[in-house]
Amino acid sequence: MGSLLDDWPSYDPHNFSQLRPADSSAQPSKLTPVTYRPTHNKTLPPPDQVISTEARNILLRHFYQKSEEKFRPKRAASDHLTPEHSCKQPRCDYADGAD
Amino acid sequence: MSVWNYVVTAHKPTNVTHSCVGNFTSPQELNLVIAKCTRIEIHLLTPHGLQPMLDVPIYGRIATLELFRPHGEPQDFLFIATERYKFCVLQWDAETSELITRAMGDVSDRIGRPTDNGQIGLIDPDCRLIGLHLYDGLFKVIPFDNKGQLKEAFNIRLEELLVLDIKFLYGCLKPTIVVLYQDNKDARHAKTYEIALKDKDFVEGPLSHTNLDNGAGILIPVPMPLGGVIIIGEETIVYCSVTAFKAIPIRPSITRAYGRVDADGSRYLLGDNAGFLHLLVITHERERVTGLKIEHLGETSVASTISYLDNAVVYIGSSYGDSQLIKLNLQPDAKGSYVEVLEKYVNLGPIVDFCVVDLERQGQGQVVTCSGAYKDGSLRIVRNGIGINEQASVELQGIKGLWSLRSSTNDPYDTFLVVSFINETRVLAMNMDDELEESEIEGFCAEAQTLFCQNAIHDQLVQVTANSVRLVSSTTRELLHEWNAPSGYSVNVATANASQVLLATGGGHLVYLEIGNGKLAEVKHVQLDYEISCLDINPSVENPNYSTLAAVGMWTDISVRIFSLPSLELLAKENLGGEIITRSVLLCTFEGVSYLLCTLGDGHLLNFLLNLSTGELSNRKKVSLGTQPIMLRTFSSKDTTHVFAASDRPTVIYSSNKKLLYSNVNLKEVSHMCPFNSAAFPDSLAIAKEGELSIGTIDDIQKLHIRTIPLGEHARRICHQEQSRTFAICSLKNCQTSNEETEMHFVRLLDYQTFEFISTYPLDTYEYGCSIISCSFSDDNNAYYCVGTAYVLPEENEPSKGRILVFVVEDGKLQLIAEKETKGAVYSLNAFNGKLLAAINQKIQLYKWMLREDGSRELQAECGHYGHILAFYVQTRGDFIVVGDLMKSISLLLYKHEEGAIEELARDYNANWMSAVEILDDDVFLGAENNYNLFTVRKNSDAATDEERGRLEVVGEYHLGEFVNRIRHGSLVMRLPDSEAGHIPTVIFGTINGVIGVVASLPHDQYVFLEKLQANLVKVIKGVGGLSHEQWRSFNNEKKTVDARNFLDGDLIESFLDLSRSRMDEIASSMGVPLEELCKKVEELTRLH
């Protein structure tokens, strides 16, 4: 057991070195931090760091990606060994019409 | 009309939901950042412990909090995502000590089903992207570019619909997530996906593991070189990586939180729902994992988050109990625990119920909450009081008295602190280095207990011991003169002022001395019929050196008497009654009114108005301050006189608007106190308590003080009964038998002061206490506790059976007088027109209290009203009944006496899922619902059509951001009749996060004024992270989002007082109001809580 509890990581050996354990009857810590009320202008991020999600619907994106693949120049012959597979590709005009 | 409402926080959230550790405020400093739902707190690790740096309000409920280190940055950034789909990245600017927003955005989708198990946010350890799981079936990615800037977010379809946890794996070439999910057969599995950023899609990852522990709930990714992931179940823990798979069984438990200890990920702390802390160790040889080990370390509060800080110190954040700072010791203590609690941080959450009581009948409410859950359940007595800030303390046992002395009459500061013990007197003095050290006043007798000492005229000091009165020069410190007690007599009690000494010896002898220059003169001596218990000759304001009155407390006849000085003629005598002797008397003047205060050995205090010229006593009042003898002492703070009452519940007595007020002091037990105003400790108090002498300053502002009564079980309902001086609670206790966990439910009776259990009524198996009230019935003067219960059977969706139990308190015991079976859960009980109104499942039912022929009583059903889904919350006013429904918002019912029937008058047709309701006035009702909103509805009795009259009009809407469990009428502060705030009606609410808030109904003109102030403040006080105040406060549920109306954000408005002078000026001028007037108006508002 001792070996498991040995050698606790230490970032700065001084941290907590002066902290004495409060007895059980001690009052809970009463220190309260100051409340932050920013009045400066840097609460707004740089204009290019206002992030939103891409407007294109996930399904549409899927269709476009597939259609792009379809129009890609055909390369290896191995792609054609399973012709039935390509039949299931959505047609480009169909994808365009979908909303 | 209570339409214009002002919402303000009296007690901030204390439920700790998240915590993380990193170098946030500087590259060298280590910080603990914690989230308390709508606030974050930044702490610094120091040799003395955690130092709070900043409390940051966030305009949102925090869903994710993570520190991360973007490429090339010397210190960590903070990522925060809120439940309403906003996120921001904050950076600390050490130069200005400000938080700077590096990025922010909106990650909501137009279409999507919000996840049932809460939102998940995670950051790739190699900082390539941020991942969010917000909607079922979607995983959102916010990529970083190579400069650490965020790019447009996109969604990836996630096949797994019921996701329990997602984490990034370490050391993967491509960012890889591991997903813990449940399939449609309730089996749990884990699988991994690589994120192909270019294709915006998932690619099957290197790991997958099917059919895990049914309770698997937490994933822990293991850093390199080990890599892989730990999956925590309820009965097993497994480790899996591409090369290894290890599993160990564990004692069945639900792990709620984990914290990584070592950077290499070989040890983790696990906290379970019973509050047990375990250490999980991955054993490995070089980089090959050989097994898992788990060790029990000890017990903490039930952890919601665990952060290893430094040097074996760990932060335990809790939602159900106080958060803690603990140390992991190398050796176990006597109980076998390796855990040592270093500090506790109060948490009131979850506040399940509370009651507002005015125990001292002072017009000042105190709130008693049912707080915490499971083993950490407690009652908290929350009260506005005064704080003492301890400056220095020293261990000193057996202090019998304390006095401060100046070294000359004109010295502005005190030099000596005279500390008296049973057989000696010690003198402490401030030295040149402003430190207290042992000193000596040669003329004083050091070998005897000092009964009293005092600075006297002509630069003299006077000390009274059992044998003599000594007059000492304060410059030479030598004895000038001594008055000796007659042989055979010793001085029992004594008092003095600058020119007079009054003392009493055994046999009822009262001796009066006057202090001259170097001389003590015995002026008068009388013998009274009984022994004397206490004395006072505190002079009046007009003549601070000489009193013409003496107050004397007596043994035997338990009286207090006023004598004239110097003649010692009896002017007035007041018998106090009872058998408890007077322990302390004090003549004092507050705001030009003279009082005699007098305390008894049992903690009571009596006050009388005192006529200074005749000595006559009038207007006797009695209050209970504690249970132990009270010692009274005056002190001044900010040029005003206060009285300190030292006892087991120390209190400061002061006057406001010529009314005596009693404010608790945040100390446990004080035996003696004296003012001590030294150069190093100006305006301080020396306080003797529990073997310790401490010096502290006193707060000039009022704040909330919290007394904790740990119960070890979960209190769910509370109620106060004035007649029997008791509280009653419904509670439940979790009992762990060998292999089964059972619940036991109780009705318990508690003493109103000690809060000890004095009687218990156990409920049946499966029977839950749902509601409790104290009430009386028509034609019966007894006060009863009525308890509503439900039999919660595992096979039933809704309880079909319950009971109403009627108890009376007799000889401190709960006696069951009557019981009535019901056809469902009794969710609410109200005293109603001398009858009992119950909400039972979907029905409102009225019961009469009937006298049977044999003289016993029973509840008899009179009438009822159906038409609710579940009538959870009921409030009444006159014949009106307001019902808050599970999902059908608020409806208004009327009891018709003649017909003996209850009818619906009107309802709000919105589908609000209610969590609390309260009646603000005859026409306006306040509701809280489960999307954290508040709203008000108004009765439309003047409307033209029946249709309109049958509709409750929504008049106010506001996003509170807190889940309200209870709203009650009352006030936490003394309402001063001639202040503006004294006429503003208020209700108090309590929330899951431990917030106690106040809703104040303002006059219309004040509302309009403050609304304008709020609009101006929004422009000046910015939302942290660029989050918008307007959006945050907008009413929001699944169906709609609309701007807040007819509610004001008091927290924002009162932050006006924290602004710099120039900012205040700016706002005052844009409002066209003089600054002084604006400040006064806002300050008035702060007195509402």
mmCIF file of N, CA, C and O in Angstrom, chain B residues 106 265 669 683 860 964 987 1089:
data_model
loop_
_atom_site.group_PDB
_atom_site.id
_atom_site.type_symbol
_atom_site.label_atom_id
_atom_site.label_comp_id
_atom_site.label_asym_id
_atom_site.label_seq_id
_atom_site.Cartn_x
_atom_site.Cartn_y
_atom_site.Cartn_z
ATOM 1 N N ASP B 106 -21.540 30.438 -31.206
ATOM 2 C CA ASP B 106 -22.811 29.770 -30.974
ATOM 3 C C ASP B 106 -22.720 28.412 -31.656
ATOM 4 O O ASP B 106 -22.435 28.334 -32.841
ATOM 5 N N GLY B 265 -0.343 9.264 -16.035
ATOM 6 C CA GLY B 265 -1.621 8.569 -16.004
ATOM 7 C C GLY B 265 -1.581 7.211 -15.333
ATOM 8 O O GLY B 265 -2.401 6.354 -15.643
ATOM 9 N N GLU B 669 -18.360 29.905 19.773
ATOM 10 C CA GLU B 669 -18.629 30.132 21.178
ATOM 11 C C GLU B 669 -17.627 31.139 21.689
ATOM 12 O O GLU B 669 -16.434 30.964 21.511
ATOM 13 N N ASP B 683 -9.464 49.416 15.744
ATOM 14 C CA ASP B 683 -10.891 49.077 15.835
ATOM 15 C C ASP B 683 -11.161 47.582 15.926
ATOM 16 O O ASP B 683 -12.063 47.064 15.271
ATOM 17 N N GLN B 860 -62.180 14.066 7.396
ATOM 18 C CA GLN B 860 -63.293 13.583 6.588
ATOM 19 C C GLN B 860 -63.309 14.376 5.277
ATOM 20 O O GLN B 860 -63.260 15.604 5.292
ATOM 21 N N VAL B 964 -35.529 26.178 -9.345
ATOM 22 C CA VAL B 964 -36.110 26.589 -8.058
ATOM 23 C C VAL B 964 -36.947 25.439 -7.495
ATOM 24 O O VAL B 964 -37.811 24.901 -8.184
ATOM 25 N N VAL B 987 -40.465 37.700 -1.740
ATOM 26 C CA VAL B 987 -40.483 36.253 -1.523
ATOM 27 C C VAL B 987 -39.052 35.747 -1.655
ATOM 28 O O VAL B 987 -38.214 36.385 -2.291
ATOM 29 N N HIS B 1089 -31.777 42.129 0.915
ATOM 30 C CA HIS B 1089 -31.280 40.764 1.126
ATOM 31 C C HIS B 1089 -30.065 40.759 2.019
ATOM 32 O O HIS B 1089 -29.594 41.789 2.422
#
